Coordinates of C-alpha atoms (C1' of nucleotides) in Angstrom, one line a residue:
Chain A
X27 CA 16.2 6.8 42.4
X28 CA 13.7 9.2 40.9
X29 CA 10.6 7.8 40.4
X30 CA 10.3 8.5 36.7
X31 CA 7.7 5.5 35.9
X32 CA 4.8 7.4 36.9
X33 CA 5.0 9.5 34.1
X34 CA 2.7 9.0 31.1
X35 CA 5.3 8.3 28.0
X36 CA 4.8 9.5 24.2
X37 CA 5.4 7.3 21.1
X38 CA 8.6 8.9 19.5
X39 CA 8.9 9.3 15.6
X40 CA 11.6 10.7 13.9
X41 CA 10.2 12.6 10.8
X42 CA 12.9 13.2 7.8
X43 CA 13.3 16.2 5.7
X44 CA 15.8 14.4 2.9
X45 CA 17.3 17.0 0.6
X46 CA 19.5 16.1 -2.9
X47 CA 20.4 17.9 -6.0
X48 CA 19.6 16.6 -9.4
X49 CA 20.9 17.0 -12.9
X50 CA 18.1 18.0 -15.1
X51 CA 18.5 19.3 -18.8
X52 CA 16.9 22.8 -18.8
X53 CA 13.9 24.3 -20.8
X54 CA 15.3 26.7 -23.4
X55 CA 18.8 25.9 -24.1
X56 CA 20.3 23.7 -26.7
X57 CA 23.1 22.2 -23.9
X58 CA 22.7 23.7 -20.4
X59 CA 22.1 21.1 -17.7
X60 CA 20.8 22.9 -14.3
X61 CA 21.2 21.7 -10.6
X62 CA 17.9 21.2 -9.0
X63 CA 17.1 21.2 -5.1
X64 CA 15.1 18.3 -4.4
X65 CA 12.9 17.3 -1.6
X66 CA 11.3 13.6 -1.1
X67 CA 7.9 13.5 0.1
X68 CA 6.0 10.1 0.4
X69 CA 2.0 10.4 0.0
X70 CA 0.0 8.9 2.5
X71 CA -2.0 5.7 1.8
X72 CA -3.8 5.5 4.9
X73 CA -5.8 7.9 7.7
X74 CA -5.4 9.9 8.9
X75 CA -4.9 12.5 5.9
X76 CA -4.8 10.1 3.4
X77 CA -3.8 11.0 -0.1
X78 CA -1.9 14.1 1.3
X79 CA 1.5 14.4 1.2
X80 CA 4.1 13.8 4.5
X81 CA 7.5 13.7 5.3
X82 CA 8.7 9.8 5.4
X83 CA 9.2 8.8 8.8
X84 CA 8.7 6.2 12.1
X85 CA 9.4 5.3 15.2
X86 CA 11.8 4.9 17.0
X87 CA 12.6 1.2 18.3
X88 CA 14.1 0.2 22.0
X89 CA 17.6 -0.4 21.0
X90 CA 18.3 2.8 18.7
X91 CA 19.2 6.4 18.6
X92 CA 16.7 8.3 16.7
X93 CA 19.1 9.3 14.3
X94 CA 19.5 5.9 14.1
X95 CA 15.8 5.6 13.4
X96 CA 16.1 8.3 10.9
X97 CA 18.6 6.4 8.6
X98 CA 16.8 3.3 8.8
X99 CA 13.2 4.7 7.9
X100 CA 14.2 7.0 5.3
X101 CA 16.2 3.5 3.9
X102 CA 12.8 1.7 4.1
X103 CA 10.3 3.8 3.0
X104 CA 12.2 5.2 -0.1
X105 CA 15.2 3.4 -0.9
X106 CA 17.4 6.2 -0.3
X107 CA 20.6 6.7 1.8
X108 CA 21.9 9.8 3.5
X109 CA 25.3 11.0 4.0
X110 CA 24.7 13.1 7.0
X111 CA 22.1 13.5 9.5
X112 CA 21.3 16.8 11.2
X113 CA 18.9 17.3 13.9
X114 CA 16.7 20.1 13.2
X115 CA 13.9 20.9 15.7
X116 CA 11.5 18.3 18.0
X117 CA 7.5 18.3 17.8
X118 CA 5.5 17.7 20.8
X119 CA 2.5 19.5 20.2
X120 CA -0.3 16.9 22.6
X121 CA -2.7 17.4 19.5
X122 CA -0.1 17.8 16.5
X123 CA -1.3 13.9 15.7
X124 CA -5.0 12.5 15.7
X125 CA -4.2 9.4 16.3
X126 CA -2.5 9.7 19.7
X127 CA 0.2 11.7 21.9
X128 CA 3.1 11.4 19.3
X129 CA 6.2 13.4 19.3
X130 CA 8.5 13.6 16.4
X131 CA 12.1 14.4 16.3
X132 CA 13.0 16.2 12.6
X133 CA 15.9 15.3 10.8
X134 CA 17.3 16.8 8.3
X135 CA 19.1 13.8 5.6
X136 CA 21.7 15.2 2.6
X137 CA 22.2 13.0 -0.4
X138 CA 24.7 13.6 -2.5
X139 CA 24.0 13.2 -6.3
X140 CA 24.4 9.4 -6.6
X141 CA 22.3 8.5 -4.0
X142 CA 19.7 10.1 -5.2
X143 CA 19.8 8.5 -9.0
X144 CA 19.7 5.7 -6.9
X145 CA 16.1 6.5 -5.3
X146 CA 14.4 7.2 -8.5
X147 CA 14.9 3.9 -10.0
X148 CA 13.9 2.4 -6.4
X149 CA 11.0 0.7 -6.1
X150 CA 9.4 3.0 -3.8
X151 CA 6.5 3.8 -5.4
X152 CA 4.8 6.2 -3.4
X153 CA 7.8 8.4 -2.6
X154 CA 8.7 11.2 -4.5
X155 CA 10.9 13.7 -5.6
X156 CA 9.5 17.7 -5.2
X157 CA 11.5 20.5 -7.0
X158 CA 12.1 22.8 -3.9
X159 CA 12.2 26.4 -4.3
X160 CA 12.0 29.2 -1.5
X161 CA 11.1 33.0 -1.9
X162 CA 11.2 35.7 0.5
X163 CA 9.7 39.1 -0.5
X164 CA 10.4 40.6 2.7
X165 CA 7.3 39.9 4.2
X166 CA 5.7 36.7 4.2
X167 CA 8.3 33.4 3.4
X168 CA 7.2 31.2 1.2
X169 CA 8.2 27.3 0.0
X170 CA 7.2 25.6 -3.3
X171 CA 7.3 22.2 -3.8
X172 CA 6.3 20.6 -7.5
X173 CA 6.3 17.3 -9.0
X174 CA 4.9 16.3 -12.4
X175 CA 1.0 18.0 -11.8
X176 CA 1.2 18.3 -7.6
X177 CA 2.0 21.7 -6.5
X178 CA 2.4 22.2 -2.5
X179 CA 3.2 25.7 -1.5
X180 CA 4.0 26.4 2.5
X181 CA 3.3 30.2 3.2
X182 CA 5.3 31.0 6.6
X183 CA 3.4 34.9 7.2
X184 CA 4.7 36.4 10.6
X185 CA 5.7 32.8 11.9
X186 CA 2.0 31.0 11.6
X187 CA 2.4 28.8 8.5
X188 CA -0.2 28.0 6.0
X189 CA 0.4 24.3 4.1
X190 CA -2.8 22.5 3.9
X191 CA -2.1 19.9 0.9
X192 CA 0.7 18.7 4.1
X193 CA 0.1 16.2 6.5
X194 CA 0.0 17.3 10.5
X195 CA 2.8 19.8 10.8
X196 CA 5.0 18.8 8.3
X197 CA 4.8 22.2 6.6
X198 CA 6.6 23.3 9.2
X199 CA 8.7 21.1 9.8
X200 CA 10.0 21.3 6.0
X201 CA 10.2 25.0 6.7
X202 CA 12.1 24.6 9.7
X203 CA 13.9 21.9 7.9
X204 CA 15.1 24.2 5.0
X205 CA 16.3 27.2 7.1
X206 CA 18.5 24.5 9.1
X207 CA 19.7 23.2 5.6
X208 CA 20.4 27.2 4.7
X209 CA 21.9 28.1 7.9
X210 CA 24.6 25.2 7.5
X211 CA 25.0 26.1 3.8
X212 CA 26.3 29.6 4.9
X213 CA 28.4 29.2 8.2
X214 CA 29.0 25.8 8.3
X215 CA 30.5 24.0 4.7
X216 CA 27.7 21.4 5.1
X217 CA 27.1 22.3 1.0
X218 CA 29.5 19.5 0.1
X219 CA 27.3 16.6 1.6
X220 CA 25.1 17.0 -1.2
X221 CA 27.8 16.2 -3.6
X222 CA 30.2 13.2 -4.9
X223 CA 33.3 13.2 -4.0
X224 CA 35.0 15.0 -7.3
X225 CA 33.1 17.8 -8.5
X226 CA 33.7 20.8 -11.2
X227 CA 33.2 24.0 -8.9
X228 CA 30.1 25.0 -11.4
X229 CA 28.3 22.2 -9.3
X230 CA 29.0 24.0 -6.3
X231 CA 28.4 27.5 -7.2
X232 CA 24.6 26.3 -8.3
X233 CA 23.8 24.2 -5.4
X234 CA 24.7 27.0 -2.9
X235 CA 23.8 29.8 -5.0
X236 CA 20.2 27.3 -4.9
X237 CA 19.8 27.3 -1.4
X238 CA 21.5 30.3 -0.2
X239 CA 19.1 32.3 -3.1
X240 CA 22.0 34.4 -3.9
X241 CA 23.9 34.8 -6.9
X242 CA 27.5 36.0 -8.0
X243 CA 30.1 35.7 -10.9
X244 CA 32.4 32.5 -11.2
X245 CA 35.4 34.5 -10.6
X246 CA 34.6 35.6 -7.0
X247 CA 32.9 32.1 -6.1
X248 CA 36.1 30.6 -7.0
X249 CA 38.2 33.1 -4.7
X250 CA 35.9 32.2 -2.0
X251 CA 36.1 28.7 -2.0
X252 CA 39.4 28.7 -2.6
X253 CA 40.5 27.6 0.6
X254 CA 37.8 24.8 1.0
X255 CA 38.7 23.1 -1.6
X256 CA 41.3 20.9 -3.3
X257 CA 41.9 20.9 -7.0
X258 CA 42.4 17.3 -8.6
X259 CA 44.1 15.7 -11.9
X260 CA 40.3 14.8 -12.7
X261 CA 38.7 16.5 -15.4
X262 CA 34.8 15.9 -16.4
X263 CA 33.6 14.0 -19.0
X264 CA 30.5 14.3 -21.4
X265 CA 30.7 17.9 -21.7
X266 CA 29.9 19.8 -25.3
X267 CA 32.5 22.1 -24.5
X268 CA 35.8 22.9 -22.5
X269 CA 35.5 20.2 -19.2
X270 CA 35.6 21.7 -15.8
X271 CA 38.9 20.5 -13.5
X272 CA 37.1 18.4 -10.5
X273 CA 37.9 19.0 -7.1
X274 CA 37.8 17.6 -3.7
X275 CA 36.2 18.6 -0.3
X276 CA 39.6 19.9 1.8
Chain B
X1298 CA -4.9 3.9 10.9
X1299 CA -0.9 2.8 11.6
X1300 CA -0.3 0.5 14.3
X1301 CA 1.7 2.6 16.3
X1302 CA 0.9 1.4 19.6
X1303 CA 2.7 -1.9 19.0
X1304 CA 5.9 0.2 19.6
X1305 CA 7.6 0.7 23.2
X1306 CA 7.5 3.8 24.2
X1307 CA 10.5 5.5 26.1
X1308 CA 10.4 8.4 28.9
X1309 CA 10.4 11.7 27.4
X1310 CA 12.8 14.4 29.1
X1311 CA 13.6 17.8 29.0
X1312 CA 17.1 19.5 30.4
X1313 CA 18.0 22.7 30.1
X1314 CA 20.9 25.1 30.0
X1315 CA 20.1 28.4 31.0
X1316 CA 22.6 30.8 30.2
X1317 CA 22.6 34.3 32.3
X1318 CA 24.6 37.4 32.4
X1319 CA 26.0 38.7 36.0
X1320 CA 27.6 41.9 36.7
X1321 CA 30.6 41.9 39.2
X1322 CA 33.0 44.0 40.6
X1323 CA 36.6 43.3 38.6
X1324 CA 39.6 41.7 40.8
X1325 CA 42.2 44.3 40.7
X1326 CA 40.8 47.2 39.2
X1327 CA 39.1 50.0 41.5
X1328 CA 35.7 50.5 40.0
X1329 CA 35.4 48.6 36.9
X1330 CA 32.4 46.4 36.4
X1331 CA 32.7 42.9 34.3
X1332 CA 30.0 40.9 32.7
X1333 CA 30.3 37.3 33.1
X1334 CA 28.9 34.8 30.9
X1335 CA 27.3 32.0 33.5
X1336 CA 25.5 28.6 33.2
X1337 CA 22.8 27.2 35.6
X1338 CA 23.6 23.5 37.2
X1339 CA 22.1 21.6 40.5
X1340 CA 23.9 19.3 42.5
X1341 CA 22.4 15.5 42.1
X1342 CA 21.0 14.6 45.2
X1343 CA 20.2 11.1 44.2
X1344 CA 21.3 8.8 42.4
X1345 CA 22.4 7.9 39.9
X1346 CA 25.6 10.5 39.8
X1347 CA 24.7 11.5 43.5
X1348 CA 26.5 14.6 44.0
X1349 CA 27.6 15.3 40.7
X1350 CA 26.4 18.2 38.6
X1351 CA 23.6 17.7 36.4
X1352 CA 21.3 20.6 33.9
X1353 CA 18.1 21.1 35.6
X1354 CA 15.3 19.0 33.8
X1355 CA 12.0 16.9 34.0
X1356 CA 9.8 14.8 32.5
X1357 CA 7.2 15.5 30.0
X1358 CA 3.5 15.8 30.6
X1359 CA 0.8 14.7 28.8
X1360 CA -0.9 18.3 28.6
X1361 CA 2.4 20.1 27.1
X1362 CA 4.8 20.8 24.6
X1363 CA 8.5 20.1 25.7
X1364 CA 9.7 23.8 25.4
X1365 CA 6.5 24.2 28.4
X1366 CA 8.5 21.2 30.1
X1367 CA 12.0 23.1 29.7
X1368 CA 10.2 26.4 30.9
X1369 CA 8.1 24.9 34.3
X1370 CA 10.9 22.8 35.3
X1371 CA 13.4 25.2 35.1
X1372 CA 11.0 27.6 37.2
X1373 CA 10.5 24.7 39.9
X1374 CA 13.9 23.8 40.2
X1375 CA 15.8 26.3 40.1
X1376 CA 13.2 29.7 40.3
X1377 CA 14.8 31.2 37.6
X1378 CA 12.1 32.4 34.4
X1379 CA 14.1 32.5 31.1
X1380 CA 12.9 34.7 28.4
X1381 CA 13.9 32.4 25.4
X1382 CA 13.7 29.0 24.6
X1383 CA 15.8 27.1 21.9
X1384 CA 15.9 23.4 20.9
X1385 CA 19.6 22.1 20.7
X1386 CA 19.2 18.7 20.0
X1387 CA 18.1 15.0 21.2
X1388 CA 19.3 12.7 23.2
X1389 CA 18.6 8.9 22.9
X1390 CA 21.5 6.8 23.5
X1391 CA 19.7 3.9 24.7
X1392 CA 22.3 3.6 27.2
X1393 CA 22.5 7.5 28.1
X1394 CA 20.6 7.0 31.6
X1395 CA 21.5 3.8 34.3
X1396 CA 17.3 4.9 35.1
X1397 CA 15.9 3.1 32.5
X1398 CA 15.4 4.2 28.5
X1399 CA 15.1 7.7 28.7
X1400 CA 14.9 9.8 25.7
X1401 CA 16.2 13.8 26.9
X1402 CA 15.1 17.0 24.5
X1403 CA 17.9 19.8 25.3
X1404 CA 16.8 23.3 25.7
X1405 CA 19.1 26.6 25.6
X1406 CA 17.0 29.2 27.7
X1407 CA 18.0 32.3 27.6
X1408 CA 18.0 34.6 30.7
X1409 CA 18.4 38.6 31.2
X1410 CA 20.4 39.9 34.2
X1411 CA 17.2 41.1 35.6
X1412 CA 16.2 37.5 35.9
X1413 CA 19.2 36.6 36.9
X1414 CA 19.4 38.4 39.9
X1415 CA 16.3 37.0 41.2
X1416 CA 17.6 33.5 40.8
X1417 CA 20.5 34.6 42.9
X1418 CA 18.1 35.2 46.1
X1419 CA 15.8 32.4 45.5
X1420 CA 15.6 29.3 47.9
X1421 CA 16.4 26.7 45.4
X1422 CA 19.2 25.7 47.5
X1423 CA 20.9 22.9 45.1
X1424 CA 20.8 25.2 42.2
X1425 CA 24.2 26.7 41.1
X1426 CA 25.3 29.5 38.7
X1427 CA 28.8 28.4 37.7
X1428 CA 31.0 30.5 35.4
X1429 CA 31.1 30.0 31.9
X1430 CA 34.2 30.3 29.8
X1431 CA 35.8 28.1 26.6
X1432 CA 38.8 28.0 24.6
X1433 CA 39.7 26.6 21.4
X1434 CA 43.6 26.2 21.0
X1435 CA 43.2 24.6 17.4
X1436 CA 43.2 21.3 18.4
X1437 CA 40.9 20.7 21.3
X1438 CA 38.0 22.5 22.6
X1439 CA 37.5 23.1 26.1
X1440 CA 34.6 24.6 28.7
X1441 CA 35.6 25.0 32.1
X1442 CA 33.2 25.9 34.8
X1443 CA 33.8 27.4 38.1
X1444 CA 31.5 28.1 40.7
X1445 CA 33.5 28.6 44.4
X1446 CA 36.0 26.0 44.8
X1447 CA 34.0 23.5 42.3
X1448 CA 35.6 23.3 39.0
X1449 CA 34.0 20.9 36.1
X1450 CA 36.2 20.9 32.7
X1451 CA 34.5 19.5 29.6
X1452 CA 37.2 18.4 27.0
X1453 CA 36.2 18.1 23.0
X1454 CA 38.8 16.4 21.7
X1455 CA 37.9 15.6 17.8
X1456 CA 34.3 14.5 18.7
X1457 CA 35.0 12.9 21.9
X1458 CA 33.5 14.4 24.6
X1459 CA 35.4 13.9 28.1
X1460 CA 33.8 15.4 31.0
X1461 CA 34.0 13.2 34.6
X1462 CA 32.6 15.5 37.4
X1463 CA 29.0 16.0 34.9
X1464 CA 26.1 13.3 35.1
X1465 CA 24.6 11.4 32.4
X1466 CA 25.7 12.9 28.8
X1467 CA 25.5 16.3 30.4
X1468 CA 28.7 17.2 29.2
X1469 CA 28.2 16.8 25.6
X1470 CA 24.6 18.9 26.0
X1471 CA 26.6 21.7 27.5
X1472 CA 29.0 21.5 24.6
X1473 CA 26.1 21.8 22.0
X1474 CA 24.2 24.3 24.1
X1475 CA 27.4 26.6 23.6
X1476 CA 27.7 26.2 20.5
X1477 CA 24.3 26.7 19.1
X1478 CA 24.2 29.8 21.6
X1479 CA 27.4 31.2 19.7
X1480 CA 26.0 30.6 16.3
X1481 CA 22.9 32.4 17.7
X1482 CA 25.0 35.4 18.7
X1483 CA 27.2 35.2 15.5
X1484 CA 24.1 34.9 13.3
X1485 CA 21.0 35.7 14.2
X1486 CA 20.9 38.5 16.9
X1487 CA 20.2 36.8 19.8
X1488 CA 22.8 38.0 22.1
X1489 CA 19.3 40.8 23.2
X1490 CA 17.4 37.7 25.0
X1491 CA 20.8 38.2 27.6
X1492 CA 20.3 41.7 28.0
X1493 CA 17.3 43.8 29.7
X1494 CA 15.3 46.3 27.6
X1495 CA 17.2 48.7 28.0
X1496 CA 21.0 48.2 27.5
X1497 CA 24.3 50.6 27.5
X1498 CA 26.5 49.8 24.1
X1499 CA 29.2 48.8 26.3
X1500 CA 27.0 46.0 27.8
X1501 CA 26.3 44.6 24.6
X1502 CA 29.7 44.5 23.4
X1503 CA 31.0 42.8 26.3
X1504 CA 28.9 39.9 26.2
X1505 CA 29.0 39.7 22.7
X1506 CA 32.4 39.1 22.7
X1507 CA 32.2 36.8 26.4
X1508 CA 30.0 34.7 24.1
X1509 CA 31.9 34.7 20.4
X1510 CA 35.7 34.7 21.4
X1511 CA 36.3 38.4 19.6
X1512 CA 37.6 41.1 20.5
X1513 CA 37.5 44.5 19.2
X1514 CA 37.5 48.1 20.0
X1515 CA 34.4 50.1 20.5
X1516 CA 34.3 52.3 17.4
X1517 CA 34.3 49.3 15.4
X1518 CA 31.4 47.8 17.3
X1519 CA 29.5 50.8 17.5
X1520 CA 29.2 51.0 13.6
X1521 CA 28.5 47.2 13.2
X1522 CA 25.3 47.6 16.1
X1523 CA 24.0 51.1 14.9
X1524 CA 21.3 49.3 12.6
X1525 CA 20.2 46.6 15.2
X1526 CA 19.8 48.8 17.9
X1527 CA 17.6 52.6 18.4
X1528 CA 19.1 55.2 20.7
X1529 CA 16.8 56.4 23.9
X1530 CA 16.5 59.2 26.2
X1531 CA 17.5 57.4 29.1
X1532 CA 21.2 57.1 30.7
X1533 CA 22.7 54.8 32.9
X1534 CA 22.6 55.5 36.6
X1535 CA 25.2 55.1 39.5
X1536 CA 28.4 55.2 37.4
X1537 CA 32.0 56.7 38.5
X1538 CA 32.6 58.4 35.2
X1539 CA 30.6 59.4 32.2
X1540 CA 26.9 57.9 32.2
X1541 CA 26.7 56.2 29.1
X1542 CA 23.7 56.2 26.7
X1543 CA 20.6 53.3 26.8
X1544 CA 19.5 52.0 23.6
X1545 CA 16.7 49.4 22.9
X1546 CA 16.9 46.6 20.4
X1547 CA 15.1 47.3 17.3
Chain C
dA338 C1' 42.3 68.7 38.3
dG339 C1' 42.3 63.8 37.7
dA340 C1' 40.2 59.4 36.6
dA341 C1' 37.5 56.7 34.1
dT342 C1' 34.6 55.5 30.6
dA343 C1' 31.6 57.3 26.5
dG344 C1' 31.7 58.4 22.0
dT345 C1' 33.6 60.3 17.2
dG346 C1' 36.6 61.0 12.9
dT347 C1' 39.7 59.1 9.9
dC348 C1' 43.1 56.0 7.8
dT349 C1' 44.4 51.5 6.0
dC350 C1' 43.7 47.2 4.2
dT351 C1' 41.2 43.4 2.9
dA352 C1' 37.7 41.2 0.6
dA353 C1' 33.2 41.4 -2.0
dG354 C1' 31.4 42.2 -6.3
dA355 C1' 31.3 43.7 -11.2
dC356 C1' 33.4 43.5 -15.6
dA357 C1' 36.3 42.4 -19.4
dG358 C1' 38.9 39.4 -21.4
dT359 C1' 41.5 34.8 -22.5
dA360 C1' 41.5 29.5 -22.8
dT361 C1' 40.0 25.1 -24.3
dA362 C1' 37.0 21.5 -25.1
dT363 C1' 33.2 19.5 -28.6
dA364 C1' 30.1 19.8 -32.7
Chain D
dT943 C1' 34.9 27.9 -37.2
dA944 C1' 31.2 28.4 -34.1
dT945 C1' 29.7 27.7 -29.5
dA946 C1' 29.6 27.0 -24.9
dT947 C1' 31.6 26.9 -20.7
dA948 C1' 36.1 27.2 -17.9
dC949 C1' 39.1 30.2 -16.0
dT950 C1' 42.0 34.7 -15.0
dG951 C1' 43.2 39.7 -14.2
dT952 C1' 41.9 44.0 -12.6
dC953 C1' 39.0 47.9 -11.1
dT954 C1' 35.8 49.7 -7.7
dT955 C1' 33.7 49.9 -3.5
dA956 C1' 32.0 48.7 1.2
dG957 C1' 33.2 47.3 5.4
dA958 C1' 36.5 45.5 9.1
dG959 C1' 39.8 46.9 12.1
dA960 C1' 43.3 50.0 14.2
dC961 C1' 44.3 54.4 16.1
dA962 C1' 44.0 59.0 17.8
dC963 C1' 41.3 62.2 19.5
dT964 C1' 37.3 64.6 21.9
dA965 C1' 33.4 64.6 25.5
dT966 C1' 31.3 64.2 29.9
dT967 C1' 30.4 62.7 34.3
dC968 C1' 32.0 61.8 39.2
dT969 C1' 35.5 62.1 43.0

DNA sequence: AGAATAGTGTCTCTAAGACAGTATATA
DNA sequence: TATATACTGTCTTAGAGACACTATTCT
């Protein structure tokens, strides 16, 4: 047998990036309700980095996968369950973490719409839900996250990223986090895990058209989702005007 | 501060799969060349899974991040430098290795034919370059890989992963290593990390399509490249027929 | 000259995108 | 009836793919 004992070992987190949409009534209009990309961020109570804001997260235990560890802290610190689970880049950095030699394993956690009602009537009071909103102007990348007065903005110039209101490297981690999120959004149908089961295809069209940061008339979204998609005998309800047929993941 | 040393701790691996590109002389043709797509493996020595096949990998030091783990260990074992390193995913099935609780990190590194050569002549005697091909019939997925009379299949049917002659969950890493490395060469350009600086078109088409499954004639490819790549003054050497052009990623 | 690959011009067809218009619910 | 969104039909255009042809080197 190798002799693997005398290596030095790590504590092992697993950090979660959770992502859901919610349905907000917008600013202007007299009816509109608007899909909104939403990130939850717990702020830190204790040092190091106190008061700053982090990524919920822990460690992983002897008789668990860290997905599994994932599910369950993301559960216990906010109250919130994901649908899916998606690995998105591991942190080893020896000094990424003041308090020891910590790695930590990201994950990327999609809610879909009930879930995260759920959450905000949870009673986990230091966990929040940021707006999220990404711009690229060619040049430098750039992430905003708000919340009632906090404003976090991660600035990724050239690759080195600038997030200081963010605990150890959680600014990038959220940025990796989001272009993993993106990526899967545009090759892989992994859109649909952020919604219920039945939804009108104007759902869909925001969400991706949210994340993706492109934009397009109904008519060809429909054409191009034809095929993914199943239509139902479902109609919504609650609408001020004609409802929207509901349809299912294919 | 957290109580984070309370936690066990596991062992923290890295294992890689390097992927390479060789050049050899076609079976029945008289002068054509073929690029082959192939995958780095060393035969176990020890146990557990003495004699089977296994990525090349190590453990974590205290001093580095894992991608330095993935990039010295693949130099000691195998004397091969890759150019590009890529996470694909964790391991932690608390049951993954008979060793004890291991915890593995999986690292695609890319290598350029350069490179590869050099591994060829190097004395790492249990180190292997098998060849690399999959297939996709609808239902189930499957990589085979060849390397003199050995022959290792790894079988995805729905999910489950079945692959005998490979060590520890080696087969599933191979499977993800693939497929991250295709969406890399579908979506984000990095099909140049395979090649050396300087490249004929005919190169890059080839392994594009080794990699991705397509097929398509060279005017097409030509005008899907022409903004990727810059034209130089150079020409390939040692050729039967026509010296073909060198261009130079962008 | 012959063989072999490099490289170009053009046609077709599909799908992306823009636009204009019709349909159907509630207030 | 007014309003707001759902949904459809069609035109244009860009690009994917197939094909035929020309170019250039070595043997």
């Amino acid at each position: 047998m190798e002799k693997y004992d005398e290596y030095d070992r790590p504590s092992v987190a697993a950090d979660i990036a959770a992502f859901g949409i919610s349905t907000e009534n917008s600013e202007n209009k007299r009816l509109g309700k608007v899909k909104k990309l939403k990130l939850l961020l717990i702020r830190r109570g204790a040092e190091p980095f106190s008061g700053k804001f982090a990524l919920p997260g822990g460690f992983l235990r002897k008789d668990e996968t860290i997905e599994q560890t994932a599910q369950r802290e993301l559960t216990e610190e906010t109250g919130v369950n994901g649908t899916k689970f998606i690995s998105f880049g591991i942190y080893s950095a020896p000094d990424r973490d003041p308090r020891g030699w910590i790695i930590s394993s990201g994950y990327l956690a999609l809610l879909n719409t009930v879930a995260l009602t759920t959450a905000e009537n949870s009673d986990a009071a230091q966990a929040f839900w940021f707006d999220f909103s990404y711009s690229d102007d060619g040049g430098s990348k750039k992430i905003t996250l708000t919340s009632g007065s906090d404003k976090l903005e991660i600035i990724n110039g050239n690759g080195y990223i600038s997030a200081n209101e963010l605990a150890f490297d959680h600014g990038r981690m959220i940025f990796d986090a989001f272009m993993k999120l993106r990526d899967e959004v545009l090759y892989h149908n992994i859109v649909f895990e952020l919604l219920p089961e039945l939804f009108p295809i104007s759902d869909l069209q925001q969400i991706h058209e949210t994340i993706t940061g492109t934009k397009e008339c109904a008519a060809n979204f429909r054409r191009k989702m034809k095929d993914k998609i199943t239509e139902t005998e479902f109609f919504e309800e609650t609408t001020a005007h004609r409802p929207s047929k509901l349809y299912r993941k294919n």
